[in-house]
Coordinates of C-alpha atoms and ligand atoms in Angstrom, one line a residue:
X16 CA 26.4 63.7 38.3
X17 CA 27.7 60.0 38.0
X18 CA 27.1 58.5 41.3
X19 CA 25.4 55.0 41.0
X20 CA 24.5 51.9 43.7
X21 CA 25.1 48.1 43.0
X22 CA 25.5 44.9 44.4
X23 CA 28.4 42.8 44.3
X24 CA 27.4 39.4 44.9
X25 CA 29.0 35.9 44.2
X26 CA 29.2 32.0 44.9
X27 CA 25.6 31.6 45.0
X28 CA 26.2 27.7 44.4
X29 CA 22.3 27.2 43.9
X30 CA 20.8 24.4 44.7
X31 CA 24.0 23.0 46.7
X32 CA 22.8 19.5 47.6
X33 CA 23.7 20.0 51.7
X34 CA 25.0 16.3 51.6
X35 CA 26.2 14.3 54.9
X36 CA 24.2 16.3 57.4
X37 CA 22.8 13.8 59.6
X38 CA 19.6 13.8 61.5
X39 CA 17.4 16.1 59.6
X40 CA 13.5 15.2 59.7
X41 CA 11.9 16.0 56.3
X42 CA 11.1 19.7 57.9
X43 CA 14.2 20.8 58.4
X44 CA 16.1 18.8 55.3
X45 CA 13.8 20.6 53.2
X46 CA 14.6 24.2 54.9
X47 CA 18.3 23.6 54.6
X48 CA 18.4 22.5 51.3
X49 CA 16.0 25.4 50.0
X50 CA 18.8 27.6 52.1
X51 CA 20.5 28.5 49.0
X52 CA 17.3 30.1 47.0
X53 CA 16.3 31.7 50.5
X54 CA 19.1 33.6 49.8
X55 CA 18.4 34.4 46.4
X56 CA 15.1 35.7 47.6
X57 CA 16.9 38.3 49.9
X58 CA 19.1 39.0 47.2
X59 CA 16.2 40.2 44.9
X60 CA 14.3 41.7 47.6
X61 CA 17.6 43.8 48.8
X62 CA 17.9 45.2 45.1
X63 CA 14.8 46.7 44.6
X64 CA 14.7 47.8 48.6
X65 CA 18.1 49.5 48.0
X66 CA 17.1 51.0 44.4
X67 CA 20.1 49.5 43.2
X68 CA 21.1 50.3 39.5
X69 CA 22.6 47.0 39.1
X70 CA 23.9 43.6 40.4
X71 CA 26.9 41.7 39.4
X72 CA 27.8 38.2 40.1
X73 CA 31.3 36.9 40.2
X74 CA 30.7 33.2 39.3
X75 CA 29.9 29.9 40.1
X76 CA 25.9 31.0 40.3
X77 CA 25.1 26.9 40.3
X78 CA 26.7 24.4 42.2
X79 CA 27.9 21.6 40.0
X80 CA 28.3 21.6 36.4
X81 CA 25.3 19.6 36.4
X82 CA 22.9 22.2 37.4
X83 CA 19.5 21.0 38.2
X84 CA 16.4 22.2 36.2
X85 CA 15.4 23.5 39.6
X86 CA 18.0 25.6 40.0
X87 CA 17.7 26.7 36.4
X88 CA 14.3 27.7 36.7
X89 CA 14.9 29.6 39.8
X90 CA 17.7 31.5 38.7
X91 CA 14.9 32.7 35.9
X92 CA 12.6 33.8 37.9
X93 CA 15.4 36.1 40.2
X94 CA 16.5 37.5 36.9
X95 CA 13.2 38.4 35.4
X96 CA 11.8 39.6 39.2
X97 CA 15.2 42.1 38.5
X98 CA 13.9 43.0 34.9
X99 CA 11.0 43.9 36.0
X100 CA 12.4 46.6 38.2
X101 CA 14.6 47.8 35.6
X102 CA 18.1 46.1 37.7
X103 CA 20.5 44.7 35.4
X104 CA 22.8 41.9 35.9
X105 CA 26.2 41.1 35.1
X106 CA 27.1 37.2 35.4
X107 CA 30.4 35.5 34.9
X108 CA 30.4 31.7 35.2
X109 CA 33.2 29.8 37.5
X110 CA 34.8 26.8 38.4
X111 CA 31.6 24.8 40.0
X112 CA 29.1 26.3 36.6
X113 CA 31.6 26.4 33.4
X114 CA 30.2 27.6 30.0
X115 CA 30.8 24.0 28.7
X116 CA 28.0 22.6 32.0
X117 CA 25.2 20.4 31.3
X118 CA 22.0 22.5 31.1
X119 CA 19.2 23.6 29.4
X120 CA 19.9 26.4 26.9
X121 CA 17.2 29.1 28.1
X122 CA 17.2 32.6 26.5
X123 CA 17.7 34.9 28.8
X124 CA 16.0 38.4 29.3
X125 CA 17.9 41.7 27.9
X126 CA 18.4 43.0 31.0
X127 CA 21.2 40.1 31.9
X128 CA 24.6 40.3 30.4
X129 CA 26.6 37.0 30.3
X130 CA 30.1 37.6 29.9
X131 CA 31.7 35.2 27.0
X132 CA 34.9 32.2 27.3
X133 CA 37.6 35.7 25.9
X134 CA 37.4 38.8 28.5
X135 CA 35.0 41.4 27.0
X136 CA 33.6 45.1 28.0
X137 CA 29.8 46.7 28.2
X138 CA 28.4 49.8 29.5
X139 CA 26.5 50.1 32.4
X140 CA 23.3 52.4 32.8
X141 CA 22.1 54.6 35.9
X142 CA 18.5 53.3 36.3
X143 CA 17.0 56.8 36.4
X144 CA 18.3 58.4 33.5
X145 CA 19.7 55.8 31.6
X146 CA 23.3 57.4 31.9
X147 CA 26.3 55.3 31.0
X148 CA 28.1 55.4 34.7
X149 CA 30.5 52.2 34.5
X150 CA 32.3 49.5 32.5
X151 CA 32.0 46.3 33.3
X152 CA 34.9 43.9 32.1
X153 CA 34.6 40.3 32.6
X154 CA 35.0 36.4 31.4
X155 CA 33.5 33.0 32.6
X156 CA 35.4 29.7 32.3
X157 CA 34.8 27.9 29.4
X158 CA 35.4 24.6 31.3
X159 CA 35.8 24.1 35.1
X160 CA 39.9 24.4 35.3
X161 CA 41.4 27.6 34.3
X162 CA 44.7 27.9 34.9
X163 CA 46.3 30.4 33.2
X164 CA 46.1 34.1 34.4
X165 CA 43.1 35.9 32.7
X166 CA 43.2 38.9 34.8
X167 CA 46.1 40.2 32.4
X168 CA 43.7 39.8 29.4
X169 CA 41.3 42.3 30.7
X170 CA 40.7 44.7 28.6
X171 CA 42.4 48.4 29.5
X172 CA 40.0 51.3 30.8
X173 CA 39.3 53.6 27.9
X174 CA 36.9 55.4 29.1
X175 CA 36.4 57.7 31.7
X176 CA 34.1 55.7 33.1
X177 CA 33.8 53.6 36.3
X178 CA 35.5 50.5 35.9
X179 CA 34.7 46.8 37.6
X180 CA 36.2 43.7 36.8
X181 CA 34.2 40.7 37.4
X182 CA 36.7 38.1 38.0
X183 CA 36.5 34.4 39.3
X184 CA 39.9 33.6 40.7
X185 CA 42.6 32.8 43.4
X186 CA 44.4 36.3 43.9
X187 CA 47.9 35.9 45.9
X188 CA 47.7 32.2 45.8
X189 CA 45.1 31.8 48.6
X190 CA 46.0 28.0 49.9
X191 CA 42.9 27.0 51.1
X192 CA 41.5 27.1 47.6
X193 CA 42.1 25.6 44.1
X194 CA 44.6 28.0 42.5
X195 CA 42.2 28.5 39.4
X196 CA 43.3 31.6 37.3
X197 CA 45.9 32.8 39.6
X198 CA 47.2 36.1 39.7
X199 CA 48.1 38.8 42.4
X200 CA 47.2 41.4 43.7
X201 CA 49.3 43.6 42.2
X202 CA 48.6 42.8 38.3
X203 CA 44.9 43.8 39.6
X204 CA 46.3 46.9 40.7
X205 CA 48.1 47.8 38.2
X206 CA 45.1 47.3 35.7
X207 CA 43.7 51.0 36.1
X208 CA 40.0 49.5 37.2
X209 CA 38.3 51.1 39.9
X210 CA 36.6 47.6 42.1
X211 CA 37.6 44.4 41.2
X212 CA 34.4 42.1 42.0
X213 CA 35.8 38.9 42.5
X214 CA 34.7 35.3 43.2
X215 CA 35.6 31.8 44.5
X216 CA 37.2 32.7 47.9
X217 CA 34.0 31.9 49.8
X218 CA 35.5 34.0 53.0
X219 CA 34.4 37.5 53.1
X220 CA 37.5 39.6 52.6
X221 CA 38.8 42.9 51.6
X222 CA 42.3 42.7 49.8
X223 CA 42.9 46.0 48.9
X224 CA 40.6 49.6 49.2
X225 CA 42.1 51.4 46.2
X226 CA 41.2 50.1 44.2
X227 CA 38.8 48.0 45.6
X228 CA 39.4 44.3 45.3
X229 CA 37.1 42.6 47.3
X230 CA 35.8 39.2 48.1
X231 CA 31.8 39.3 49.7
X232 CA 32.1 35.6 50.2
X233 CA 29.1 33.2 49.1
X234 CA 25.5 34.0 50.0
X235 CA 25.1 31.1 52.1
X236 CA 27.5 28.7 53.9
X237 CA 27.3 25.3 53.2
X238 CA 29.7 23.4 55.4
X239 CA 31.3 23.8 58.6
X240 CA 34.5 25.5 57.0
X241 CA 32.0 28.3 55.8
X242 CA 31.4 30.1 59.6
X243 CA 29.9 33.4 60.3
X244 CA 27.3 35.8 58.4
X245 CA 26.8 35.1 54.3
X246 CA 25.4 38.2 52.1
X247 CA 26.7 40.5 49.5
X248 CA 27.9 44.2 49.3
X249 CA 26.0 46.8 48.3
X250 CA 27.8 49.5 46.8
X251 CA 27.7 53.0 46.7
X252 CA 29.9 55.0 44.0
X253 CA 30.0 59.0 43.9
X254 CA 30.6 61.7 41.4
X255 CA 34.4 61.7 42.5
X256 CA 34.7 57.5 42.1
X257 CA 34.8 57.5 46.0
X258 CA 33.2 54.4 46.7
X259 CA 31.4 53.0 50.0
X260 CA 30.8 49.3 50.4
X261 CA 28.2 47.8 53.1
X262 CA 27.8 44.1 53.6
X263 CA 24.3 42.6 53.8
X264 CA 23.6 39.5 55.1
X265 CA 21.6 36.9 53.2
X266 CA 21.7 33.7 55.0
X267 CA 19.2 32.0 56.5
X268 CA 21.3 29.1 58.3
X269 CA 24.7 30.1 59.7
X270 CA 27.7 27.5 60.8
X271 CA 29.2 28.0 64.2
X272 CA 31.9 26.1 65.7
X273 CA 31.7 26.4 69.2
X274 CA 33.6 25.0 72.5
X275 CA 31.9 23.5 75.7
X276 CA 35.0 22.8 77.9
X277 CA 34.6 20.1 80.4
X278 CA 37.6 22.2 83.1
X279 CA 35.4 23.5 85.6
X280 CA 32.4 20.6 85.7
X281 CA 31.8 18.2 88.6
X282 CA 29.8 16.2 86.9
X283 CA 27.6 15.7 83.7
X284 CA 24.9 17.4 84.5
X285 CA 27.0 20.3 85.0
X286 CA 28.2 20.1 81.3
X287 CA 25.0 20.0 80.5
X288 CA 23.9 23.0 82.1
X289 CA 26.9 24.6 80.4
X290 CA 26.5 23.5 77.1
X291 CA 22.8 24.3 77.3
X292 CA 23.6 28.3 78.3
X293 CA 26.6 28.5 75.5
X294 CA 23.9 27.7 72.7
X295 CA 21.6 30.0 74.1
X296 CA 24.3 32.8 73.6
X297 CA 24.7 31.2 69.8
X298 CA 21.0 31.3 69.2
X299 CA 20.6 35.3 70.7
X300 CA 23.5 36.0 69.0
X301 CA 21.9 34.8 65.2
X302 CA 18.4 35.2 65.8
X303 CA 17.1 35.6 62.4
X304 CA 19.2 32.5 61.5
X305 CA 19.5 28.3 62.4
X306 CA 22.4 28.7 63.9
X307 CA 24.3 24.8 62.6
X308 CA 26.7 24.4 65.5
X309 CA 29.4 22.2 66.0
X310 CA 30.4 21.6 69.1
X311 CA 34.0 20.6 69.9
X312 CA 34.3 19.7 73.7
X313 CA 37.7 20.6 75.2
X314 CA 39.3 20.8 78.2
X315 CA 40.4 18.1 81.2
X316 CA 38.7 16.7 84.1
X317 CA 36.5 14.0 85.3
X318 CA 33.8 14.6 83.3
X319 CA 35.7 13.6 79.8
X320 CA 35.5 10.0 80.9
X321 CA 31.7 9.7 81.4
X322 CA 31.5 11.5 78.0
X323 CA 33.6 9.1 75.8
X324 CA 31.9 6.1 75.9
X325 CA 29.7 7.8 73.2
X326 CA 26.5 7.0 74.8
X327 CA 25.5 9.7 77.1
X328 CA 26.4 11.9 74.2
X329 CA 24.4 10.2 71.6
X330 CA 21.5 10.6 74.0
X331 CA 22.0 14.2 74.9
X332 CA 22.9 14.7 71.5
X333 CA 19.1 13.5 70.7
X334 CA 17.1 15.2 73.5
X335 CA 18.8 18.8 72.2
X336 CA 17.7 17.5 68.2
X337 CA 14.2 16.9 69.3
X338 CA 13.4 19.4 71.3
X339 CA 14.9 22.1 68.4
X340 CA 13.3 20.4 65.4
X341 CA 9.8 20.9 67.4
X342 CA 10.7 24.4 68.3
X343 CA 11.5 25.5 64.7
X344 CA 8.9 23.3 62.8
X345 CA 6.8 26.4 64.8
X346 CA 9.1 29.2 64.3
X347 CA 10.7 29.1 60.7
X348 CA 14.2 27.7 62.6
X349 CA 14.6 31.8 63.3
X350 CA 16.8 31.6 66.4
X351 CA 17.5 27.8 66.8
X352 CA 20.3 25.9 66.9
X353 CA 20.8 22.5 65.4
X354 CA 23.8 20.7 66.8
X355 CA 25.5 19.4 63.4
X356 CA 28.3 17.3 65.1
X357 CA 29.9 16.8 68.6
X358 CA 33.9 16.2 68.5
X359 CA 35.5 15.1 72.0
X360 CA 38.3 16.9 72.1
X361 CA 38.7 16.4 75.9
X362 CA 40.8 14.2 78.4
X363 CA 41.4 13.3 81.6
X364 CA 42.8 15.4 84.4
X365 CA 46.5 14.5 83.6
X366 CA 49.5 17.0 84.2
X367 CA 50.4 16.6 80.6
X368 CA 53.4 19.1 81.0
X369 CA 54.5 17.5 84.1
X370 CA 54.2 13.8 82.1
X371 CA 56.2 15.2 79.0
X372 CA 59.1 16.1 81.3
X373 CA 58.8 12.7 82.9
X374 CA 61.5 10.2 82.2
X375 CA 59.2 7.4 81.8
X376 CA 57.4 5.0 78.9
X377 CA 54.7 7.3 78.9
X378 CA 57.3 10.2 78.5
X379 CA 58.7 9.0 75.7
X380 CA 55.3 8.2 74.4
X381 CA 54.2 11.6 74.7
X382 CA 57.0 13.1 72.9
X383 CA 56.8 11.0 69.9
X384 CA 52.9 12.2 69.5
X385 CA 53.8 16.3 70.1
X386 CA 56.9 15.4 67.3
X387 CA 54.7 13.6 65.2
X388 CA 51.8 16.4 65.4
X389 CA 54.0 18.7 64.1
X390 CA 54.9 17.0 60.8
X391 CA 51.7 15.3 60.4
X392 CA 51.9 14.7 56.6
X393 CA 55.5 13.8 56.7
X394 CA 56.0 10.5 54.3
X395 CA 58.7 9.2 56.7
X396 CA 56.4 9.6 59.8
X397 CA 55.1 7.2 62.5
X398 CA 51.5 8.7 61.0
X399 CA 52.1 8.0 57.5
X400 CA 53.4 4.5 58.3
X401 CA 50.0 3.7 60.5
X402 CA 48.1 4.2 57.5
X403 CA 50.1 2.7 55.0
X404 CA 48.8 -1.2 55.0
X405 CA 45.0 0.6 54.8
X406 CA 46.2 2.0 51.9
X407 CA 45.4 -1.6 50.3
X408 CA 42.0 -1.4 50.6
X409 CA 40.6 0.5 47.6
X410 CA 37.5 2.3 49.6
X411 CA 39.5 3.2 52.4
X412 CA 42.1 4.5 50.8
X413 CA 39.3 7.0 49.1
X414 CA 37.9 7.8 52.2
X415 CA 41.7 8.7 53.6
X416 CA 42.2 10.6 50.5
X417 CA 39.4 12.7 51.3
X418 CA 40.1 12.9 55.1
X419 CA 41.3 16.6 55.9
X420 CA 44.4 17.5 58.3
X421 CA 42.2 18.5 60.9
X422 CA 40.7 15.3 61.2
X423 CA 43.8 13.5 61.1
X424 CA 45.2 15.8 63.9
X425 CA 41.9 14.7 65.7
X426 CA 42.2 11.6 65.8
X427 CA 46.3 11.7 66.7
X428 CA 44.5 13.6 69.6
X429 CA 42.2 11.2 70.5
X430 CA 44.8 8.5 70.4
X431 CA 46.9 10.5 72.8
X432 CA 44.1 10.4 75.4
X433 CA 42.9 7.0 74.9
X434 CA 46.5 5.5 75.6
X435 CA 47.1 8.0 78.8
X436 CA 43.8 6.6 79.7
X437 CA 45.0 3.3 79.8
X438 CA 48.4 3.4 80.9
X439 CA 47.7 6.3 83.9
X440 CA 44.0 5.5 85.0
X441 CA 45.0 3.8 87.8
X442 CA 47.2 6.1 88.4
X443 CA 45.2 8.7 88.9
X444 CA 42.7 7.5 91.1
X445 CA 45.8 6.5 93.5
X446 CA 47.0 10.1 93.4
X447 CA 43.5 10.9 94.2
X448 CA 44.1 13.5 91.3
X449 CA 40.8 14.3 90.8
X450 CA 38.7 17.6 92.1
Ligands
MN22 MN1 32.5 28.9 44.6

């Protein structure tokens, strides 16, 4: 009889700082930035509710390498709370919390394990009867960049034991991340461990069921880019190795992108209404969350031009704020929605199809934004030339370097529809073109 429980958890990032969200009062800044120990909280309270015999955590626990006492102290408490139960835990340090961070050198209980700067082995107890049911393999980064591939320094399985590997890396060269300790999927595979418990990807995702190599994602989302449910896996290992995972959620605040198109609208008031009923659906749909929404507003017709002058916006944008902040200063935020940005992503009621075919200036000017838009980072480009003399300007140039396609495709977007606005306005109200 060797069948065991634990949690796979990773990319707490405690005590993430939640900077350039705008709008908070001081109740609701202070619930999102305590978001990240909330989660903590369910973490602790899930282990001892699911009798787990362990937990491990694939790395980056804090969120910069200079953690905050705070964070310190609270990561403490989590880990003794654990001891007390008799739940063990397995850390490996990453990218955002390398051995080599500023912090305050705390000794830690004996129930927590901290793997070491080489890849090393212990033996993992069942909580009932203190039987050895699993090897844990693992190795933090000594600094924050790793580049080389550690996974092939893992130590071999010996043992007919249960084997995890705790591993903080970019497996199969995932783009959307930095390529720290790169290696595929296949060197994992061929490793002879049972789960590989990895980190850094904060997207929840499965590579590969046998052996398990599994991302649970972070605990909380931080950022727009971080959408959907946050949590951990608990899983379930039985006397055959079979092994069941089931994710938990953890998060207390969720990001949501969502789209309010303008298309079928008469007027503003209509898109109100609509808007209104979509975040309903987002707030039924996370109850026990805030959802953090962003909403991108899509679509053609007459209402886009009442809506980009900014100010209707800003003030609807302030009515929905206030009336949520007062709602969850009651509640605890369960079930509301906070309205993080608004992105018009709308134009006017133009036949852009019928325009691109058109053998006109404004042909031709369409053409060169759709062949632009598809080479948007091209050095050559009408784009790249645009921003070349702002290049100059030392501040703006950082801000650009930080500016990510997406917004850069936005705002080639929202040039589009500003210059049909101008040149095909009048236009438009001749044809009578509107519903
Ligand atoms: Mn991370």
């Amino acid at each position: 009889m060797a069948s065991f429980r634990f949690i796979h958890a990773a990319d707490l990032h405690l005590d993430s700082p939640f900077i350039g969200i705008s709008g908070l009062d001081d109740n609701l800044r202070s619930f999102v930035q305590e978001s990240t120990f909330r989660a903590l909280e369910r973490l602790v309270k899930l282990a001892i509710d699911q009798q787990v015999d362990f937990i491990v955590i694939s790395g980056d626990v804090y969120d910069s390498s200079h953690i905050s006492l705070r964070a310190q102290l609270r990561f403490l408490d989590f880990l003794e709370r654990l001891g007390a139960e008799g739940i063990a835990v397995y850390v490996i340090h990453g990218n955002h919390d390398p051995l080599d961070s500023t912090k305050l050198s705390m000794k830690l209980p004996s129930h927590v394990h901290v793997f070491g700067v080489e890849p090393g082995s212990v033996t993992a107890k069942r909580r009932s009867d203190h039987q050895e049911v699993a090897v844990i393999s693992g190795m933090s980064y000594p600094t924050s960049k790793v580049t080389d591939n550690i996974a092939l320094r893992y130590p071999a399985p010996l043992s007919g034991l249960y084997h995890i590997g705790l591993l903080h890396a970019n497996v199969d060269g995932d783009p959307q991340h930095e390529t720290y300790a790169p290696c595929s999927r296949k060197d994992l595979i061929r490793s002879g461990y049972h789960y590989w418990a990895l980190g850094h990807v904060h997207t929840r995702r499965t590579l590969q069921e046998s052996p398990y190599i599994v991302y649970p994602g972070n605990i909380q989302g931080r950022h727009v880019r971080e959408t959907g449910p946050k949590g951990c896996y608990v899983v379930d290992v039985d006397d055959n190795f079979n092994t069941r995972l089931s994710f938990r959620e953890l998060d207390s605040m969720r990001w949501n992108i969502i789209e309010a198109p303008v298309d079928s609208c008469r007027d503003v008031d209509e898109w109100r209404r609509s808007l209104a009923s979509i975040l309903a659906r987002t707030a039924s749909e996370n109850a026990n969350q805030l959802s953090m929404v962003r909403v991108r507003i899509t679509g053609r017709g007459p209402v886009h031009r009442q809506l980009e002058g900014g100010y209707v916006l800003d003030e609807l944008l302030a009515d929905l704020r206030r009336k949520e902040a007062a709602k969850g200063a009651k509640c605890g935020y369960r079930g509301c929605v906070w309205i993080e940005s608004i992105s018009l992503q709308s134009g006017d009621s133009f036949d852009t199809q019928r325009l691109l075919a058109e053998d006109s200036f404004v042909g031709d000017l369409l053409r060169l934004v759709r062949r632009e838009q598809e080479h948007l980072q091209a050095p050559d480009g009408v784009i790249a030339a645009s921003l070349e003399p702002l290049l100059e300007h030392a501040e703006i140039r950082a801000l650009l370097e930080e500016t990510t396609p997406d917004e850069i495709e936005d705002w080639v977007r929202r040039a589009e529809e500003l210059t049909l606005g101008l040149l095909l306005r009048d236009r438009l109200q001749e044809e009578g073109a509107e519903p």
